């Protein structure tokens, strides 16, 4: 008789061949390859092939996969008009959830769950999410839309469509690495959501839409935006009080920690699985320092580093360390991304992980239907309304 595990904490609800996490040792591997090695040596395109095929591609296979992805960058006819009709003040994650769902209406066979067809649908969504986000953002800024360029890599193409100019190799590489680091991560809430939905043999678009809805939550993918808000808040307090920003940090963090039993959280810290530093945060920290230095954002990095020191002293013993969102915030800000696009960046990458899990679920499906422990009354009388 399975016991009740709130939040399914500690419950194994699927098998996967894509990512392995050791929360005690702070290890993350994609198909057995340490995340650091992939971040240093791979590309997002190669990483997606690895996740979807459970092996690295040959040179020819990578060229073919890259060509397949690039040939799908352009949006289906009618989607641009739909994006232009979105209110300019719509929140990007609500826009993205809606537009990915809308892609299903441009698919003549949206409901097929044959694995080879699901791969095609996943490839289309992965290829087109960058254009959806970039076109929405340029439209709300009153700028002309920029069509995708199939000669560019996934990272270059997104930044080109967003900014209207091709990114520097350094910025493109930084973004590519962020995409690698965010691609997959076991049975996190949004990935679990995608598997739950596809387990009813619903469709790829419904599964991915559900995952986007989950990722928006501040306890999950929405944390990176909240981290940036926190760094800005600290800078604003320092300016208002005319104090050195470094003197604000300790009281700010200690106050939040004092209220953690009321639910206050220092965003970008803690993790359901990692009880040591998230290896993605370790990689991003080095990265963030370099990019922040190169782009004149060193103060944000130094505030982050100080917060990390205080948190290590105060709650490190409880296994609360930086997670992937803590230093991705400074990295995204340093490469010029608007704050409310941070979580869409997470989604842009994680579409690859979600799709891989959808395919895994379909390959050995069992409908998800856990139980709920009934704790209400029994044999209750029906009291007529005029007697209540
Ligand atoms: C992601 O699952 C994944 O893999 C997700 C992800 C992925 O790649 O998909 O890794 C991406 O979502 C990273 C997490 C981003 N979220 C945040 O940064 C939000 C802040 N973090 C917390 O909300 C929290 O750490 C969670 C939600 C991430 C994990 O929470 P748990 O496992 O439910 O832990 P909990 O909230 O029950 O806290 C356990 C204890 C509590 O202390 P006590 O009440 O027992 O004394 O740790 C404390 C909490 O107060 N705690 C924190 C804290 N996180 C946990 N205290 C202050 N600040 C925090 N951030």
PDB file of N, CA, C and O in Angstrom, residues 218-260:
ATOM      1  N   UNK A 218       6.624  30.509 -10.253  1.00  0.00           N
ATOM      2  CA  UNK A 218       7.841  31.045  -9.639  1.00  0.00           C
ATOM      3  C   UNK A 218       8.623  30.002  -8.832  1.00  0.00           C
ATOM      4  O   UNK A 218       9.804  30.180  -8.583  1.00  0.00           O
ATOM      5  N   UNK A 219       7.983  28.899  -8.468  1.00  0.00           N
ATOM      6  CA  UNK A 219       8.750  27.860  -7.761  1.00  0.00           C
ATOM      7  C   UNK A 219       9.541  27.010  -8.740  1.00  0.00           C
ATOM      8  O   UNK A 219      10.343  26.172  -8.344  1.00  0.00           O
ATOM      9  N   UNK A 220       9.284  27.205 -10.022  1.00  0.00           N
ATOM     10  CA  UNK A 220       9.924  26.384 -11.070  1.00  0.00           C
ATOM     11  C   UNK A 220      10.653  27.326 -12.038  1.00  0.00           C
ATOM     12  O   UNK A 220      11.500  28.078 -11.628  1.00  0.00           O
ATOM     13  N   UNK A 221      10.282  27.349 -13.282  1.00  0.00           N
ATOM     14  CA  UNK A 221      11.030  28.145 -14.261  1.00  0.00           C
ATOM     15  C   UNK A 221      10.910  29.646 -14.053  1.00  0.00           C
ATOM     16  O   UNK A 221      11.766  30.407 -14.500  1.00  0.00           O
ATOM     17  N   UNK A 222       9.852  30.074 -13.391  1.00  0.00           N
ATOM     18  CA  UNK A 222       9.648  31.516 -13.193  1.00  0.00           C
ATOM     19  C   UNK A 222      10.646  32.114 -12.218  1.00  0.00           C
ATOM     20  O   UNK A 222      10.723  33.335 -12.053  1.00  0.00           O
ATOM     21  N   UNK A 223      11.446  31.274 -11.567  1.00  0.00           N
ATOM     22  CA  UNK A 223      12.377  31.766 -10.537  1.00  0.00           C
ATOM     23  C   UNK A 223      13.441  32.682 -11.127  1.00  0.00           C
ATOM     24  O   UNK A 223      13.861  33.647 -10.473  1.00  0.00           O
ATOM     25  N   UNK A 224      13.875  32.441 -12.377  1.00  0.00           N
ATOM     26  CA  UNK A 224      14.973  33.272 -12.912  1.00  0.00           C
ATOM     27  C   UNK A 224      14.558  34.736 -13.021  1.00  0.00           C
ATOM     28  O   UNK A 224      15.347  35.648 -12.743  1.00  0.00           O
ATOM     29  N   UNK A 225      13.288  34.976 -13.368  1.00  0.00           N
ATOM     30  CA  UNK A 225      12.828  36.376 -13.428  1.00  0.00           C
ATOM     31  C   UNK A 225      12.793  36.970 -12.018  1.00  0.00           C
ATOM     32  O   UNK A 225      13.163  38.116 -11.789  1.00  0.00           O
ATOM     33  N   UNK A 226      12.361  36.137 -11.056  1.00  0.00           N
ATOM     34  CA  UNK A 226      12.266  36.626  -9.665  1.00  0.00           C
ATOM     35  C   UNK A 226      13.657  36.911  -9.100  1.00  0.00           C
ATOM     36  O   UNK A 226      13.835  37.812  -8.281  1.00  0.00           O
ATOM     37  N   UNK A 227      14.665  36.157  -9.532  1.00  0.00           N
ATOM     38  CA  UNK A 227      16.036  36.420  -9.071  1.00  0.00           C
ATOM     39  C   UNK A 227      16.461  37.813  -9.533  1.00  0.00           C
ATOM     40  O   UNK A 227      16.959  38.620  -8.748  1.00  0.00           O
ATOM     41  N   UNK A 228      16.172  38.123 -10.785  1.00  0.00           N
ATOM     42  CA  UNK A 228      16.556  39.432 -11.346  1.00  0.00           C
ATOM     43  C   UNK A 228      15.809  40.541 -10.625  1.00  0.00           C
ATOM     44  O   UNK A 228      16.386  41.576 -10.271  1.00  0.00           O
ATOM     45  N   UNK A 229      14.528  40.326 -10.350  1.00  0.00           N
ATOM     46  CA  UNK A 229      13.729  41.318  -9.593  1.00  0.00           C
ATOM     47  C   UNK A 229      14.396  41.577  -8.238  1.00  0.00           C
ATOM     48  O   UNK A 229      14.498  42.709  -7.781  1.00  0.00           O
ATOM     49  N   UNK A 230      14.871  40.490  -7.607  1.00  0.00           N
ATOM     50  CA  UNK A 230      15.497  40.620  -6.283  1.00  0.00           C
ATOM     51  C   UNK A 230      16.780  41.445  -6.385  1.00  0.00           C
ATOM     52  O   UNK A 230      17.014  42.350  -5.578  1.00  0.00           O
ATOM     53  N   UNK A 231      17.611  41.180  -7.386  1.00  0.00           N
ATOM     54  CA  UNK A 231      18.862  41.938  -7.550  1.00  0.00           C
ATOM     55  C   UNK A 231      18.560  43.407  -7.808  1.00  0.00           C
ATOM     56  O   UNK A 231      19.169  44.299  -7.212  1.00  0.00           O
ATOM     57  N   UNK A 232      17.571  43.689  -8.631  1.00  0.00           N
ATOM     58  CA  UNK A 232      17.176  45.087  -8.905  1.00  0.00           C
ATOM     59  C   UNK A 232      16.636  45.747  -7.641  1.00  0.00           C
ATOM     60  O   UNK A 232      16.916  46.910  -7.359  1.00  0.00           O
ATOM     61  N   UNK A 233      15.863  44.980  -6.854  1.00  0.00           N
ATOM     62  CA  UNK A 233      15.275  45.532  -5.617  1.00  0.00           C
ATOM     63  C   UNK A 233      16.384  45.960  -4.648  1.00  0.00           C
ATOM     64  O   UNK A 233      16.333  47.031  -4.054  1.00  0.00           O
ATOM     65  N   UNK A 234      17.413  45.123  -4.564  1.00  0.00           N
ATOM     66  CA  UNK A 234      18.542  45.453  -3.674  1.00  0.00           C
ATOM     67  C   UNK A 234      19.236  46.730  -4.149  1.00  0.00           C
ATOM     68  O   UNK A 234      19.532  47.646  -3.367  1.00  0.00           O
ATOM     69  N   UNK A 235      19.437  46.832  -5.464  1.00  0.00           N
ATOM     70  CA  UNK A 235      20.075  48.050  -6.011  1.00  0.00           C
ATOM     71  C   UNK A 235      19.195  49.274  -5.756  1.00  0.00           C
ATOM     72  O   UNK A 235      19.684  50.346  -5.381  1.00  0.00           O
ATOM     73  N   UNK A 236      17.874  49.119  -5.916  1.00  0.00           N
ATOM     74  CA  UNK A 236      16.950  50.261  -5.707  1.00  0.00           C
ATOM     75  C   UNK A 236      16.976  50.730  -4.249  1.00  0.00           C
ATOM     76  O   UNK A 236      16.997  51.932  -3.979  1.00  0.00           O
ATOM     77  N   UNK A 237      16.987  49.769  -3.331  1.00  0.00           N
ATOM     78  CA  UNK A 237      17.015  50.140  -1.899  1.00  0.00           C
ATOM     79  C   UNK A 237      18.282  50.943  -1.604  1.00  0.00           C
ATOM     80  O   UNK A 237      18.255  51.992  -0.965  1.00  0.00           O
ATOM     81  N   UNK A 238      19.402  50.457  -2.156  1.00  0.00           N
ATOM     82  CA  UNK A 238      20.686  51.154  -1.921  1.00  0.00           C
ATOM     83  C   UNK A 238      20.620  52.585  -2.453  1.00  0.00           C
ATOM     84  O   UNK A 238      21.022  53.539  -1.778  1.00  0.00           O
ATOM     85  N   UNK A 239      20.048  52.731  -3.655  1.00  0.00           N
ATOM     86  CA  UNK A 239      19.959  54.073  -4.249  1.00  0.00           C
ATOM     87  C   UNK A 239      19.069  54.977  -3.371  1.00  0.00           C
ATOM     88  O   UNK A 239      19.452  56.097  -3.015  1.00  0.00           O
ATOM     89  N   UNK A 240      17.886  54.454  -2.994  1.00  0.00           N
ATOM     90  CA  UNK A 240      16.930  55.263  -2.203  1.00  0.00           C
ATOM     91  C   UNK A 240      17.555  55.685  -0.869  1.00  0.00           C
ATOM     92  O   UNK A 240      17.408  56.814  -0.421  1.00  0.00           O
ATOM     93  N   UNK A 241      18.278  54.751  -0.242  1.00  0.00           N
ATOM     94  CA  UNK A 241      18.843  55.048   1.083  1.00  0.00           C
ATOM     95  C   UNK A 241      20.228  55.677   0.995  1.00  0.00           C
ATOM     96  O   UNK A 241      20.845  55.976   2.005  1.00  0.00           O
ATOM     97  N   UNK A 242      20.709  55.848  -0.258  1.00  0.00           N
ATOM     98  CA  UNK A 242      22.026  56.470  -0.439  1.00  0.00           C
ATOM     99  C   UNK A 242      23.141  55.671   0.211  1.00  0.00           C
ATOM    100  O   UNK A 242      24.093  56.214   0.762  1.00  0.00           O
ATOM    101  N   UNK A 243      22.962  54.346   0.209  1.00  0.00           N
ATOM    102  CA  UNK A 243      23.972  53.484   0.857  1.00  0.00           C
ATOM    103  C   UNK A 243      24.718  52.649  -0.179  1.00  0.00           C
ATOM    104  O   UNK A 243      24.246  52.458  -1.301  1.00  0.00           O
ATOM    105  N   UNK A 244      25.857  52.115   0.226  1.00  0.00           N
ATOM    106  CA  UNK A 244      26.607  51.203  -0.638  1.00  0.00           C
ATOM    107  C   UNK A 244      25.790  49.908  -0.793  1.00  0.00           C
ATOM    108  O   UNK A 244      25.289  49.361   0.193  1.00  0.00           O
ATOM    109  N   UNK A 245      25.653  49.473  -2.031  1.00  0.00           N
ATOM    110  CA  UNK A 245      24.764  48.330  -2.305  1.00  0.00           C
ATOM    111  C   UNK A 245      25.181  47.091  -1.506  1.00  0.00           C
ATOM    112  O   UNK A 245      24.342  46.337  -1.014  1.00  0.00           O
ATOM    113  N   UNK A 246      26.477  46.925  -1.295  1.00  0.00           N
ATOM    114  CA  UNK A 246      26.930  45.715  -0.587  1.00  0.00           C
ATOM    115  C   UNK A 246      26.471  45.718   0.873  1.00  0.00           C
ATOM    116  O   UNK A 246      26.322  44.667   1.480  1.00  0.00           O
ATOM    117  N   UNK A 247      26.166  46.909   1.426  1.00  0.00           N
ATOM    118  CA  UNK A 247      25.750  46.966   2.846  1.00  0.00           C
ATOM    119  C   UNK A 247      24.270  46.607   3.005  1.00  0.00           C
ATOM    120  O   UNK A 247      23.782  46.355   4.095  1.00  0.00           O
ATOM    121  N   UNK A 248      23.552  46.593   1.871  1.00  0.00           N
ATOM    122  CA  UNK A 248      22.106  46.314   1.924  1.00  0.00           C
ATOM    123  C   UNK A 248      21.824  44.812   1.948  1.00  0.00           C
ATOM    124  O   UNK A 248      20.826  44.339   2.475  1.00  0.00           O
ATOM    125  N   UNK A 249      22.734  44.067   1.349  1.00  0.00           N
ATOM    126  CA  UNK A 249      22.458  42.661   1.031  1.00  0.00           C
ATOM    127  C   UNK A 249      22.179  41.821   2.271  1.00  0.00           C
ATOM    128  O   UNK A 249      21.160  41.124   2.340  1.00  0.00           O
ATOM    129  N   UNK A 250      23.040  41.923   3.276  1.00  0.00           N
ATOM    130  CA  UNK A 250      22.895  41.069   4.483  1.00  0.00           C
ATOM    131  C   UNK A 250      21.526  41.283   5.158  1.00  0.00           C
ATOM    132  O   UNK A 250      20.765  40.327   5.329  1.00  0.00           O
ATOM    133  N   UNK A 251      21.155  42.525   5.481  1.00  0.00           N
ATOM    134  CA  UNK A 251      19.835  42.702   6.127  1.00  0.00           C
ATOM    135  C   UNK A 251      18.681  42.259   5.237  1.00  0.00           C
ATOM    136  O   UNK A 251      17.715  41.656   5.691  1.00  0.00           O
ATOM    137  N   UNK A 252      18.829  42.460   3.921  1.00  0.00           N
ATOM    138  CA  UNK A 252      17.760  42.072   2.989  1.00  0.00           C
ATOM    139  C   UNK A 252      17.559  40.556   3.023  1.00  0.00           C
ATOM    140  O   UNK A 252      16.433  40.056   3.160  1.00  0.00           O
ATOM    141  N   UNK A 253      18.660  39.823   2.925  1.00  0.00           N
ATOM    142  CA  UNK A 253      18.576  38.349   2.897  1.00  0.00           C
ATOM    143  C   UNK A 253      18.145  37.804   4.251  1.00  0.00           C
ATOM    144  O   UNK A 253      17.273  36.920   4.333  1.00  0.00           O
ATOM    145  N   UNK A 254      18.704  38.364   5.328  1.00  0.00           N
ATOM    146  CA  UNK A 254      18.359  37.871   6.666  1.00  0.00           C
ATOM    147  C   UNK A 254      16.883  38.082   6.959  1.00  0.00           C
ATOM    148  O   UNK A 254      16.212  37.231   7.550  1.00  0.00           O
ATOM    149  N   UNK A 255      16.332  39.195   6.466  1.00  0.00           N
ATOM    150  CA  UNK A 255      14.894  39.454   6.683  1.00  0.00           C
ATOM    151  C   UNK A 255      14.058  38.398   5.966  1.00  0.00           C
ATOM    152  O   UNK A 255      13.117  37.831   6.507  1.00  0.00           O
ATOM    153  N   UNK A 256      14.455  38.077   4.706  1.00  0.00           N
ATOM    154  CA  UNK A 256      13.687  37.063   3.950  1.00  0.00           C
ATOM    155  C   UNK A 256      13.804  35.699   4.621  1.00  0.00           C
ATOM    156  O   UNK A 256      12.824  34.965   4.744  1.00  0.00           O
ATOM    157  N   UNK A 257      14.999  35.390   5.098  1.00  0.00           N
ATOM    158  CA  UNK A 257      15.192  34.093   5.752  1.00  0.00           C
ATOM    159  C   UNK A 257      14.364  34.013   7.029  1.00  0.00           C
ATOM    160  O   UNK A 257      13.796  32.970   7.347  1.00  0.00           O
ATOM    161  N   UNK A 258      14.240  35.154   7.709  1.00  0.00           N
ATOM    162  CA  UNK A 258      13.461  35.164   8.976  1.00  0.00           C
ATOM    163  C   UNK A 258      11.995  34.881   8.681  1.00  0.00           C
ATOM    164  O   UNK A 258      11.251  34.394   9.532  1.00  0.00           O
ATOM    165  N   UNK A 259      11.573  35.156   7.441  1.00  0.00           N
ATOM    166  CA  UNK A 259      10.150  34.973   7.106  1.00  0.00           C
ATOM    167  C   UNK A 259       9.923  33.696   6.283  1.00  0.00           C
ATOM    168  O   UNK A 259       8.874  33.496   5.685  1.00  0.00           O
ATOM    169  N   UNK A 260      10.941  32.780   6.277  1.00  0.00           N
ATOM    170  CA  UNK A 260      10.773  31.631   5.372  1.00  0.00           C
ATOM    171  C   UNK A 260       9.689  30.681   5.850  1.00  0.00           C
ATOM    172  O   UNK A 260       9.037  30.021   5.039  1.00  0.00           O
TER     173      UNK A 260
END
